[in-house]
C-alpha cells in the first residue's frame, strides 16, 4: 500500500505526494448553477 508521501503520477503531472486539496469556490453561479461572467473573472484571477 503506498504512503501518503509517495509520489503520484496523474496523467502528465507528477505530484510529490498524495495529499490533494479540492478547488475552492465562492458560488458565483447564477440560478440553476449556470456559470456566468462573474465566475469567469473569479477563476481568471
Short mmCIF file of C-alpha atoms in Angstrom, two decimals:
data_model
loop_
_atom_site.label_atom_id
_atom_site.label_comp_id
_atom_site.label_asym_id
_atom_site.label_seq_id
_atom_site.Cartn_x
_atom_site.Cartn_y
_atom_site.Cartn_z
CA UNK A 1 0.00 0.00 0.00
CA UNK A 2 1.50 3.38 -0.98
CA UNK A 3 2.22 6.02 1.64
CA UNK A 4 0.61 9.48 1.60
CA UNK A 5 4.06 10.88 0.92
CA UNK A 6 4.87 8.70 -2.10
CA UNK A 7 4.83 10.50 -5.46
CA UNK A 8 1.77 10.06 -7.67
CA UNK A 9 1.66 10.14 -11.49
CA UNK A 10 -1.59 11.75 -12.65
CA UNK A 11 -1.59 11.94 -16.43
CA UNK A 12 1.27 14.26 -17.40
CA UNK A 13 1.59 15.55 -13.81
CA UNK A 14 3.90 14.06 -11.22
CA UNK A 15 2.69 15.03 -7.76
CA UNK A 16 5.29 14.96 -4.97
CA UNK A 17 2.81 13.34 -2.54
CA UNK A 18 -0.78 12.06 -2.42
CA UNK A 19 -2.31 14.87 -0.37
CA UNK A 20 -4.58 16.89 -2.66
CA UNK A 21 -6.95 19.75 -1.87
CA UNK A 22 -10.10 20.17 -3.92
CA UNK A 23 -10.62 23.53 -5.66
CA UNK A 24 -12.47 26.09 -3.57
CA UNK A 25 -15.31 28.16 -4.97
CA UNK A 26 -17.33 31.18 -3.95
CA UNK A 27 -20.59 30.07 -5.59
CA UNK A 28 -20.83 32.88 -8.14
CA UNK A 29 -23.06 30.84 -10.45
CA UNK A 30 -26.49 32.16 -11.32
CA UNK A 31 -29.77 30.35 -10.68
CA UNK A 32 -29.65 26.77 -11.87
CA UNK A 33 -25.90 26.76 -11.07
CA UNK A 34 -25.04 28.08 -14.53
CA UNK A 35 -21.57 29.70 -14.68
CA UNK A 36 -21.62 33.40 -15.52
CA UNK A 37 -19.23 36.31 -16.23
CA UNK A 38 -18.55 36.93 -12.50
CA UNK A 39 -17.48 33.31 -12.07
CA UNK A 40 -15.16 33.59 -15.09
CA UNK A 41 -13.48 36.69 -13.59
CA UNK A 42 -13.03 34.91 -10.24
CA UNK A 43 -11.22 31.92 -11.77
CA UNK A 44 -9.10 34.08 -14.11
CA UNK A 45 -7.62 35.79 -11.03
#
